[in-house]
């Protein structure tokens, strides 16, 4: 019986454990390494540089003349036919009309809720999401569990487009973990980091044959991240 | 996988004859070296980070029963299930019974050393299930009917031509396909499998006590597939993988990614603490963690070796080991190669079945220096050698020669006499070539080595005369 082994194992481990009772979960804040960006650093620029360095594509829309044209041109350049967006209510809060831009780039765009299956999503060329957080230190996009967004929308379409609200862009890894532990504004509401989240840093890659880097093995072959000059809760 | 770790001599001799393997190992190690060196050089706080990683992991290992219990409680509170298995057989049966009770038929697997350790695939296939490895390297190895030879790059010993031939035979692709084309073929074949699978099996890079989270680190996206699409996700995890708090990952992920591939972080890292939640449309409906002991608690109970459980399987000690770099992973005869394999294999399969492994090291110390978790691998190898001798592994000739050496080393006069007598003999051997003179068991050693011709007079005499000349 498997249950029996649990008792035996814990009995054995308890008879020899060396730690002090209660010390396991005591708070022990991590020191920030000097490579993590801090106050005063340009997070959007650091994010952009880090993501581009690993084969992702990133644009700081806050620093360009015409953000709508920038995004529209990138989408057109992909040469794709279909796109799928989640039904995040926050899309309505953006001043950038993302869905219209996709439409006018010639894509057939569907919005989906949580009832869509991964098999259905796999038929689309482009998955479009909002980042729940982004980490400048590593050029990382974070997607957590949300009721209106399937987990596989950022995985099974051939390409992934993600918009990063300015107020969800963080400095280093420590800022992210502290934010979810302490319930920062971007980590609350229906953003559920306690059930599931994933970090996405650039396109899917492998070097399993002769150590030769190849892009797009199981996940998306192109990942475009556009940092917005605006935040979602700025109003 | 049945251990063959008592055959290191035979397996490594075969490997040394394989010229493609030696080329592949050379290429891999130079690319791993460059990547890791860059990643560490660009991190001025690397030593502080290593210390932090070591301390946080040690805290979990020192408090192992509590850490496991807290993890279990947290995962259960969100609907996950936790099982404990004494050995590989129990874990295989546990996984199979979960699959059976959920009516599953097709399995996709992500790369996991622990499932290699318990030979899970064979067991599931024998039970009539279809099992596909999702990681490209593992998929190649699976088609070839082989075992991985490196923790990070399982198919490192396969050439592009061999992969093209395998894919041609099994999947009907172009026999001359290049690497991007081979990758595309694998993507298409596996995509279909992922979308049709009802069971996903993974390992875990870390599990977090504080939040009941399974952490999975990868580049391809196959782990996200196996843990998102199928109805059931089963993670098979060694009991040593636990960390105290979620925030500890800031340090541990930096250490792992930079040491393994030189990346700051890998393309995908998943943090799974729950089956799909009420509002979600995908993600597994059932989430199981199968904890495996299989020798780990025995190793844990030995305070001189316990730190081996701090290993995060980055592969750095393999990449920097001159022995691994010459003989490759299969020579170690089981799942875990390189210095860390030489330390843990004797504990997991029994020292009597792996007594040669602690000898498979020149004790140059690089493994200990590059280990991001500061595991004192050279000290542990020495400790295991001592244990092997205590267990009676040393043969008659080894014991005799050590006894003679200890006699000579304690008597300066005898030592000098032997040196004076030995020099002409040594010159003779060096001139004639070692192999032609040394026979019997010494032949294995002498066959691939030559001796430099020694000078006519010895070091002691040179030192004395040099000192008299004033040391110029």
XYZ file of C-alpha atoms in Angstrom:
707
model
C 0.000 0.000 0.000
C 1.445 3.403 -0.927
C 0.017 4.971 2.230
C 2.200 2.699 4.310
C 5.358 4.012 2.770
C 4.472 7.594 3.605
C 4.353 6.717 7.303
C 7.599 4.748 7.193
C 9.438 7.447 5.241
C 8.325 10.265 7.532
C 9.119 8.169 10.600
C 12.638 7.580 9.338
C 13.210 11.206 8.275
C 11.826 12.616 11.532
C 14.094 10.383 13.574
C 17.126 11.969 11.933
C 16.143 15.485 10.815
C 18.755 18.066 11.712
C 16.858 21.352 11.284
C 15.327 23.565 13.953
C 11.536 23.415 14.268
C 9.836 26.325 12.526
C 12.866 27.663 10.631
C 11.813 26.342 7.221
C 9.430 29.129 6.243
C 10.953 32.038 8.131
C 11.224 35.084 5.861
C 14.685 35.575 4.494
C 14.544 38.298 1.833
C 16.830 37.649 -1.092
C 19.581 40.186 -1.687
C 19.280 41.746 -5.172
C 22.198 41.011 -7.439
C 23.865 44.044 -8.998
C 22.765 42.878 -12.466
C 19.062 43.315 -11.658
C 17.729 46.739 -12.719
C 16.810 49.077 -9.881
C 15.124 52.431 -9.358
C 16.133 54.935 -12.013
C 16.842 52.326 -14.703
C 14.894 52.426 -17.958
C 12.939 49.200 -17.539
C 11.307 49.291 -20.971
C 14.668 49.600 -22.677
C 16.248 46.853 -20.557
C 13.295 44.558 -21.235
C 13.532 45.229 -24.959
C 17.281 44.579 -25.090
C 17.101 41.355 -23.064
C 14.248 39.876 -25.067
C 15.860 40.748 -28.402
C 19.125 39.172 -27.229
C 17.410 35.773 -26.956
C 15.690 35.892 -30.333
C 12.439 37.516 -29.263
C 11.137 40.717 -30.812
C 10.328 43.667 -28.600
C 9.320 47.276 -29.122
C 8.868 50.013 -26.556
C 5.730 51.675 -27.898
C 6.131 54.470 -25.375
C 9.193 55.624 -27.310
C 7.821 55.580 -30.868
C 5.941 58.272 -32.814
C 3.023 56.160 -33.954
C 2.462 53.062 -31.796
C -0.527 51.871 -33.854
C 1.481 51.907 -37.102
C 4.438 50.184 -35.405
C 2.284 47.336 -34.150
C 0.274 47.109 -37.386
C 3.439 46.846 -39.482
C 4.897 44.104 -37.307
C 1.711 42.066 -37.605
C 1.570 42.587 -41.393
C 5.198 41.499 -41.641
C 4.344 38.102 -40.140
C 2.337 37.267 -43.258
C -0.270 35.300 -41.313
C -3.949 34.641 -41.934
C -5.662 34.151 -38.591
C -5.377 35.412 -35.044
C -7.017 34.503 -31.756
C -7.418 36.863 -28.796
C -8.514 36.014 -25.279
C -11.517 37.848 -23.844
C -9.584 39.827 -21.252
C -11.787 42.760 -20.126
C -8.621 44.844 -19.909
C -8.419 45.042 -23.725
C -11.173 47.659 -23.406
C -9.012 49.766 -21.118
C -6.226 50.266 -23.663
C -6.185 53.347 -25.858
C -4.490 51.234 -28.561
C -7.201 49.496 -30.660
C -5.458 46.122 -30.905
C -8.313 44.155 -32.419
C -8.903 46.775 -35.129
C -5.193 46.809 -35.941
C -5.231 43.030 -36.411
C -8.325 43.298 -38.596
C -6.810 45.968 -40.786
C -3.593 43.951 -41.091
C -5.768 41.461 -42.962
C -6.061 38.771 -40.295
C -9.259 36.882 -39.518
C -9.561 37.552 -35.784
C -11.566 35.537 -33.259
C -12.031 36.316 -29.587
C -12.339 33.240 -27.389
C -13.285 32.556 -23.816
C -12.246 29.698 -21.613
C -14.347 27.072 -23.380
C -12.003 26.836 -26.373
C -9.812 23.712 -26.530
C -6.060 23.533 -27.261
C -6.946 21.548 -30.389
C -9.070 24.442 -31.636
C -6.418 27.011 -30.728
C -3.786 25.072 -32.667
C -5.568 26.006 -35.900
C -4.720 29.714 -35.450
C -1.530 31.377 -36.705
C -1.228 34.040 -34.016
C -2.173 34.038 -30.325
C -2.694 37.504 -28.813
C -2.594 38.184 -25.064
C -1.915 40.838 -22.458
C 1.032 40.180 -20.141
C 0.118 39.752 -16.471
C 3.624 40.882 -15.596
C 6.967 41.287 -17.360
C 10.502 41.158 -15.960
C 13.042 43.571 -17.421
C 16.117 41.776 -16.027
C 15.538 38.775 -18.272
C 13.094 39.971 -20.973
C 10.423 37.676 -19.546
C 6.633 37.719 -20.105
C 4.475 36.255 -17.334
C 1.051 34.695 -17.944
C -0.956 33.482 -14.978
C -4.224 31.566 -14.643
C -7.191 33.766 -15.576
C -10.786 32.725 -16.118
C -11.014 34.202 -19.620
C -7.692 33.027 -21.010
C -6.757 29.471 -22.016
C -3.226 28.455 -20.907
C -2.380 27.217 -24.395
C -3.185 30.435 -26.286
C 0.441 31.528 -25.836
C 1.708 28.052 -26.789
C 0.003 26.301 -29.686
C -0.422 29.052 -32.356
C 2.640 29.507 -34.585
C 3.332 33.027 -33.327
C 2.605 34.914 -30.112
C 1.883 38.630 -29.773
C 1.809 40.042 -26.264
C 1.077 43.569 -25.071
C 2.785 44.651 -21.856
C 0.965 47.372 -19.862
C 3.557 49.797 -18.531
C 2.475 49.358 -14.909
C 3.089 45.609 -15.075
C 6.733 45.923 -16.116
C 9.009 44.990 -13.204
C 12.757 45.226 -12.623
C 14.323 41.988 -11.403
C 13.285 38.464 -10.459
C 13.038 39.481 -6.796
C 10.527 42.221 -7.667
C 8.323 39.633 -9.317
C 8.398 37.138 -6.433
C 7.879 39.857 -3.821
C 4.993 41.248 -5.852
C 3.099 37.968 -5.946
C 3.871 37.218 -2.293
C 2.703 40.627 -1.126
C -0.275 41.016 -3.478
C 0.946 43.900 -5.647
C -1.756 45.648 -7.696
C -0.904 43.631 -10.841
C -1.044 40.367 -8.864
C -4.559 40.741 -7.463
C -8.135 40.648 -8.771
C -8.688 37.701 -11.098
C -4.927 37.347 -11.745
C -4.271 33.996 -10.058
C -0.567 33.407 -9.483
C -1.214 30.876 -6.717
C -2.658 28.246 -9.074
C -0.493 28.532 -12.144
C 1.773 30.854 -14.056
C 4.369 30.547 -16.765
C 7.390 32.593 -17.799
C 7.985 33.071 -21.503
C 11.358 34.405 -22.598
C 11.688 34.437 -26.367
C 10.611 31.834 -28.937
C 10.640 28.068 -28.487
C 14.152 26.736 -29.121
C 16.258 23.573 -29.118
C 19.898 22.637 -29.585
C 19.389 18.895 -29.272
C 20.920 17.945 -32.632
C 24.674 18.569 -32.689
C 24.227 21.530 -30.302
C 22.874 23.596 -33.233
C 20.351 26.265 -32.191
C 16.993 25.861 -33.943
C 13.954 28.074 -33.325
C 10.326 27.011 -33.038
C 10.361 23.366 -32.061
C 7.111 22.903 -30.118
C 6.006 26.383 -29.121
C 5.773 29.600 -31.177
C 8.572 30.390 -33.602
C 8.106 34.144 -33.214
C 7.350 36.046 -30.010
C 6.652 39.762 -30.250
C 6.298 41.833 -27.075
C 5.111 45.454 -27.241
C 5.530 47.545 -24.109
C 2.774 50.134 -23.789
C 3.464 53.647 -22.639
C 0.264 53.421 -20.591
C -0.677 51.299 -17.630
C -3.951 49.477 -17.112
C -4.808 51.017 -13.767
C -3.449 54.451 -14.638
C -6.824 56.218 -14.673
C 17.250 0.895 -16.511
C 19.425 -1.947 -15.266
C 22.641 -0.488 -13.850
C 25.901 -1.485 -15.570
C 27.992 0.794 -13.396
C 30.285 -2.078 -12.413
C 31.425 -2.168 -16.042
C 32.927 1.316 -16.273
C 36.260 -0.071 -17.546
C 34.688 -2.025 -20.401
C 32.159 0.662 -21.345
C 34.691 3.484 -21.280
C 37.210 1.479 -23.336
C 34.545 1.035 -26.016
C 33.658 4.735 -25.865
C 37.282 5.754 -26.330
C 37.353 3.888 -29.654
C 34.333 5.848 -30.954
C 35.777 8.773 -32.857
C 32.416 10.500 -33.564
C 31.591 10.396 -29.865
C 34.897 12.028 -29.001
C 34.337 14.772 -31.579
C 30.761 15.309 -30.349
C 31.889 15.516 -26.732
C 34.606 17.972 -27.640
C 32.149 20.167 -29.552
C 29.560 19.997 -26.796
C 31.956 20.712 -23.987
C 33.488 23.721 -25.713
C 30.053 25.186 -26.414
C 28.838 24.486 -22.861
C 32.070 25.956 -21.444
C 31.794 29.169 -23.433
C 28.140 29.625 -22.532
C 28.591 29.026 -18.840
C 31.734 31.129 -18.611
C 29.975 34.085 -20.284
C 26.948 33.689 -18.070
C 29.031 33.613 -14.913
C 31.367 36.419 -15.978
C 28.384 38.685 -16.620
C 27.208 38.109 -13.042
C 29.572 39.849 -10.603
C 27.589 38.470 -7.651
C 28.039 34.835 -8.728
C 29.787 33.721 -5.519
C 27.138 35.341 -3.297
C 24.492 33.721 -5.434
C 26.095 30.279 -5.056
C 26.192 30.757 -1.300
C 22.549 31.839 -1.241
C 21.517 28.844 -3.359
C 23.494 26.490 -1.153
C 22.015 27.926 2.055
C 18.385 27.889 0.889
C 18.616 24.371 -0.506
C 20.408 23.150 2.608
C 17.621 24.564 4.756
C 15.084 22.431 2.897
C 17.258 19.320 3.024
C 17.977 19.741 6.739
C 14.225 20.086 7.336
C 13.221 17.491 4.737
C 10.268 15.893 6.558
C 8.689 19.257 7.332
C 9.357 20.574 3.818
C 7.631 17.576 2.217
C 4.728 17.776 4.613
C 4.130 21.490 3.983
C 4.341 20.959 0.215
C 1.870 18.102 0.425
C -0.596 20.068 2.532
C -0.501 23.057 0.158
C -0.857 21.061 -3.038
C -3.711 18.995 -1.578
C -5.534 22.130 -0.477
C -5.821 23.116 -4.162
C -6.901 19.694 -5.338
C -3.585 18.034 -6.212
C -2.749 14.530 -4.996
C 0.543 13.362 -3.495
C 1.950 9.822 -3.352
C 5.140 8.435 -1.807
C 6.989 5.464 -3.320
C 9.778 3.469 -1.751
C 11.450 2.341 -4.969
C 11.218 2.347 -8.742
C 8.831 -0.596 -8.878
C 6.401 1.090 -6.487
C 6.571 4.360 -8.453
C 5.959 2.591 -11.775
C 2.942 0.820 -10.331
C 1.659 4.056 -8.829
C 1.884 5.897 -12.164
C 0.224 3.023 -13.987
C -2.600 2.843 -11.481
C -3.275 6.595 -11.844
C -3.386 6.178 -15.628
C -5.650 3.123 -15.419
C -8.092 4.742 -13.020
C -8.419 7.766 -15.313
C -8.961 5.616 -18.391
C -5.884 7.070 -20.119
C -4.373 5.434 -23.214
C -1.827 7.788 -24.734
C 0.986 9.426 -22.812
C 3.350 12.256 -23.701
C 6.398 12.640 -21.528
C 8.795 15.450 -20.906
C 12.491 14.884 -20.328
C 13.032 13.674 -16.801
C 16.026 11.936 -15.282
C 13.940 10.374 -12.545
C 11.621 8.616 -14.999
C 14.734 7.285 -16.769
C 15.928 6.095 -13.381
C 12.790 4.034 -12.801
C 12.565 2.899 -16.473
C 8.997 4.152 -16.645
C 8.571 3.995 -20.431
C 9.245 0.259 -20.700
C 6.774 -0.428 -17.939
C 3.999 1.685 -19.474
C 4.573 0.294 -22.962
C 4.505 -3.248 -21.628
C 1.116 -2.369 -20.160
C -0.129 -1.508 -23.646
C 0.056 2.299 -23.472
C 1.491 4.531 -26.136
C 4.294 6.679 -24.695
C 6.018 9.452 -26.630
C 8.939 11.538 -25.432
C 8.285 15.206 -26.225
C 11.778 16.660 -25.859
C 13.522 16.490 -29.240
C 16.674 14.889 -27.844
C 14.695 12.334 -25.841
C 12.495 11.607 -28.848
C 15.595 10.822 -30.932
C 16.899 8.541 -28.191
C 13.521 6.853 -27.907
C 13.369 6.154 -31.664
C 16.919 4.767 -31.513
C 16.041 2.551 -28.535
C 18.875 4.061 -26.497
C 19.351 5.973 -23.261
C 20.343 9.629 -22.776
C 24.062 10.309 -22.414
C 23.905 13.818 -20.946
C 21.577 15.403 -18.383
C 20.880 18.490 -20.516
C 21.575 17.219 -24.041
C 20.419 13.590 -24.091
C 21.272 12.922 -27.758
C 24.679 14.553 -27.669
C 26.263 11.328 -28.970
C 24.129 11.272 -32.154
C 25.227 12.895 -35.409
C 22.886 14.819 -37.716
C 23.258 11.978 -40.261
C 22.214 9.366 -37.706
C 19.153 11.434 -36.764
C 18.228 11.915 -40.435
C 18.465 8.169 -40.986
C 16.356 7.417 -37.885
C 13.658 9.876 -38.954
C 13.748 8.495 -42.488
C 13.251 4.931 -41.205
C 10.516 5.782 -38.680
C 8.777 8.836 -40.132
C 9.569 8.646 -43.836
C 11.332 12.006 -43.978
C 14.101 12.964 -46.417
C 17.238 10.899 -45.614
C 19.415 13.982 -46.258
C 17.329 16.410 -44.172
C 19.229 19.218 -42.452
C 18.765 20.182 -38.808
C 15.929 22.746 -39.277
C 14.065 20.248 -41.459
C 14.545 17.447 -38.895
C 13.244 19.761 -36.195
C 10.192 20.591 -38.321
C 9.450 16.898 -38.888
C 9.667 16.243 -35.149
C 7.409 19.235 -34.439
C 4.708 17.958 -36.763
C 4.815 14.386 -35.533
C 4.855 15.338 -31.895
C 2.272 18.104 -32.260
C -0.282 15.498 -33.258
C 0.696 13.351 -30.274
C 0.468 16.258 -27.838
C -2.973 17.276 -29.031
C -4.233 13.700 -28.776
C -2.641 12.729 -25.452
C -4.756 12.174 -22.371
C -1.871 11.769 -19.903
C 1.125 14.095 -19.493
C 4.107 12.954 -17.423
C 6.872 15.269 -16.260
C 9.594 15.432 -13.668
C 10.218 18.613 -11.662
C 13.205 20.903 -11.373
C 12.004 22.163 -8.001
C 8.975 21.830 -5.775
C 8.152 24.651 -3.367
C 7.010 23.805 0.152
C 5.492 27.218 0.959
C 3.114 27.282 -2.003
C 2.842 23.637 -3.121
C 4.284 24.523 -6.532
C 5.949 22.303 -9.167
C 8.565 24.220 -11.175
C 9.559 23.037 -14.668
C 12.377 24.597 -16.694
C 12.703 24.077 -20.466
C 13.374 25.634 -23.877
C 11.267 23.705 -26.376
C 7.718 24.025 -25.044
C 7.159 20.270 -24.821
C 6.751 20.438 -21.042
C 4.112 23.142 -21.398
C 2.368 20.867 -23.916
C 2.452 17.809 -21.630
C 1.271 19.812 -18.634
C -1.433 21.840 -20.398
C -3.180 19.713 -23.004
C -3.768 16.253 -21.416
C -6.541 15.674 -18.869
C -4.113 14.338 -16.290
C -0.668 15.580 -15.294
C 1.588 13.262 -13.300
C 4.883 14.677 -11.992
C 7.407 12.074 -10.813
C 9.739 13.786 -8.368
C 12.681 12.763 -6.173
C 12.005 13.630 -2.536
C 15.103 15.861 -2.508
C 13.743 18.422 -5.003
C 12.003 20.597 -2.422
C 12.843 24.253 -1.651
C 11.486 26.252 1.292
C 9.914 29.348 -0.293
C 8.767 30.544 -3.712
C 11.029 33.588 -3.493
C 14.046 31.236 -3.249
C 13.558 30.638 -6.962
C 15.094 34.018 -7.818
C 18.502 32.663 -6.829
C 17.974 29.027 -7.804
C 16.676 29.763 -11.310
C 19.617 32.072 -11.991
C 22.021 29.369 -10.828
C 20.342 26.581 -12.796
C 19.863 28.361 -16.134
C 23.266 30.008 -16.215
C 25.069 26.801 -15.233
C 23.126 24.512 -17.543
C 23.002 26.380 -20.850
C 24.403 29.825 -20.091
C 20.966 31.412 -20.523
C 19.732 34.046 -18.074
C 16.490 32.137 -17.986
C 15.259 29.457 -20.365
C 12.466 30.073 -22.894
C 9.755 28.606 -20.683
C 9.451 28.090 -16.951
C 6.141 26.738 -15.619
C 4.967 27.118 -12.017
C 2.110 24.709 -11.369
C 0.323 24.676 -8.007
C -3.088 23.375 -8.980
C -5.107 21.503 -11.581
C -7.167 23.830 -13.786
C -9.242 26.216 -11.717
C -12.983 26.785 -11.967
C -12.933 29.363 -14.725
C -10.153 27.900 -16.833
C -10.797 26.017 -20.059
C -7.535 24.090 -20.332
C -4.865 22.683 -18.091
C -5.156 19.239 -16.476
C -8.265 18.254 -14.535
C -6.158 16.048 -12.262
C -2.690 16.742 -10.913
C -0.607 14.064 -9.174
C 2.850 14.264 -7.619
C 4.556 10.885 -7.217
C 7.464 11.266 -4.803
C 10.275 8.741 -5.230
C 12.683 7.681 -2.503
C 14.729 4.861 -4.132
C 17.869 5.331 -2.036
C 17.529 9.059 -1.392
C 16.572 8.751 2.279
C 19.521 6.391 2.782
C 21.862 8.918 1.198
C 20.203 11.696 3.223
C 20.925 9.830 6.448
C 24.688 9.927 5.738
C 25.843 13.392 6.871
C 29.094 13.186 4.876
C 27.222 12.634 1.602
C 23.928 14.444 2.232
C 24.879 17.513 0.215
C 24.773 15.420 -2.960
C 20.990 15.845 -2.645
C 21.435 19.595 -3.241
C 22.168 18.848 -6.917
C 19.944 20.788 -9.345
C 20.970 18.672 -12.393
C 22.518 21.503 -14.402
C 25.171 19.247 -15.916
C 28.039 21.695 -15.269
C 30.156 19.060 -13.514
C 29.824 16.825 -16.588
C 30.771 19.589 -18.992
C 33.898 20.486 -17.059
C 34.999 16.930 -16.191
C 37.991 15.657 -18.189
C 36.879 12.060 -17.652
C 33.298 12.653 -18.854
C 34.731 14.664 -21.747
C 36.671 11.599 -22.900
C 34.328 8.709 -22.245
C 30.795 10.217 -22.455
C 27.694 9.458 -20.449
C 27.017 5.844 -21.381
C 30.296 4.680 -19.834
C 28.887 5.358 -16.382
C 26.484 2.490 -16.948
C 23.338 4.056 -15.501
C 21.244 7.219 -15.644
C 23.431 9.822 -13.950
C 26.868 10.352 -15.531
C 29.820 12.563 -14.668
C 31.054 13.463 -11.191
C 27.576 13.801 -9.679
C 26.665 10.408 -11.170
C 29.798 8.876 -9.657
C 28.671 10.171 -6.264
C 24.964 9.336 -6.259
C 24.921 6.114 -8.311
C 26.724 4.058 -5.623
C 24.114 5.244 -3.103
C 21.146 4.504 -5.352
C 22.193 1.146 -6.827
C 24.530 -0.030 -4.029
C 28.274 0.557 -3.737
C 29.024 -3.058 -4.669
C 27.384 -2.500 -8.058
C 29.153 0.794 -8.734
C 32.500 0.609 -6.982
C 34.407 1.662 -10.120
C 32.582 4.980 -10.459
C 34.281 6.913 -7.641
C 37.561 5.957 -9.360
C 36.401 7.546 -12.623
C 37.877 10.877 -11.653
C 41.301 12.464 -11.742
C 40.357 14.477 -8.620
C 41.332 17.625 -10.503
C 38.673 19.493 -8.539
C 36.944 21.337 -11.394
C 33.574 19.729 -10.657
C 33.590 21.199 -7.165
C 34.586 24.622 -8.503
C 31.892 24.836 -11.177
C 29.051 23.350 -9.128
C 26.552 26.201 -8.650
C 25.353 24.577 -5.420
C 28.873 24.286 -3.990
C 28.603 20.510 -3.597
C 32.065 19.276 -2.534
C 32.159 16.577 -5.218
C 35.907 15.762 -5.001
C 35.676 15.208 -1.226
C 32.657 12.996 -1.726
C 34.429 10.924 -4.373
C 37.320 10.395 -1.968
C 34.900 9.440 0.790
C 33.266 6.882 -1.488
C 36.641 5.433 -2.465
C 37.348 4.906 1.222
C 33.961 3.249 1.660
C 34.572 0.993 -1.339
C 37.893 -0.147 0.119
C 36.262 -0.769 3.500
C 33.659 -2.842 1.704
C 36.502 -4.952 0.314
C 36.631 -3.675 -3.256
C 40.452 -3.448 -3.358
C 42.015 -6.538 -4.923
C 45.084 -8.403 -3.693
C 47.542 -6.542 -5.944
C 46.150 -3.112 -4.973
C 46.371 -3.917 -1.268
C 49.885 -5.312 -1.674
C 51.160 -2.346 -3.657
C 49.666 0.143 -1.167
C 51.338 -1.739 1.672
C 54.712 -1.659 -0.114
C 54.253 2.037 -0.908
C 53.450 2.890 2.686
C 56.558 0.984 3.866
C 58.794 2.861 1.404
C 57.240 6.245 2.039
C 57.959 5.963 5.746
C 61.665 5.208 5.299
C 63.721 7.930 3.517
C 66.706 5.588 3.215
C 64.765 2.802 1.542
C 63.048 5.366 -0.695
C 66.382 6.755 -1.962
C 67.759 3.271 -2.517
C 64.779 2.281 -4.575
C 64.988 5.479 -6.667
C 68.671 4.825 -7.417
C 67.938 1.239 -8.446
C 64.794 2.145 -10.292
C 66.145 4.801 -12.639
C 67.980 2.491 -15.088
C 64.952 0.199 -15.196
C 62.643 3.147 -15.808
C 64.836 4.441 -18.667
C 64.780 0.989 -20.210
C 60.992 0.831 -20.043
C 60.608 4.333 -21.471
C 62.922 3.551 -24.414
C 61.281 0.268 -25.289
C 57.760 1.654 -24.985
C 55.536 0.785 -22.101
C 53.250 -1.588 -23.900
C 55.968 -3.945 -25.039
C 57.191 -4.555 -21.510
C 54.237 -4.233 -19.178
C 51.852 -7.113 -19.495
C 48.900 -8.536 -17.643
C 46.625 -6.074 -15.894
C 49.083 -3.201 -16.480
C 48.535 -3.534 -20.213
C 45.137 -1.882 -20.101
C 46.812 1.175 -18.631
C 49.968 1.104 -20.772
C 48.374 0.472 -24.167
C 47.351 4.096 -24.758
C 50.164 5.873 -22.936
C 53.827 6.658 -23.525
C 56.453 7.616 -20.956
C 58.819 10.565 -21.289
C 62.500 9.547 -21.055
C 63.761 10.515 -17.586
C 67.032 12.406 -17.093
C 70.248 10.586 -16.120
C 70.433 12.092 -12.674
C 67.609 12.545 -10.221
C 65.814 15.555 -8.828
C 67.485 15.305 -5.429
C 70.952 15.521 -6.930
C 69.971 18.413 -9.178
C 68.481 20.247 -6.179
C 71.615 19.757 -4.096
C 73.964 20.902 -6.869
C 71.689 23.776 -7.793
C 71.584 24.997 -4.203
C 75.391 24.846 -4.045
C 75.565 27.038 -7.147
C 73.409 29.564 -5.337
C 70.082 28.597 -6.827
C 70.473 30.601 -10.052
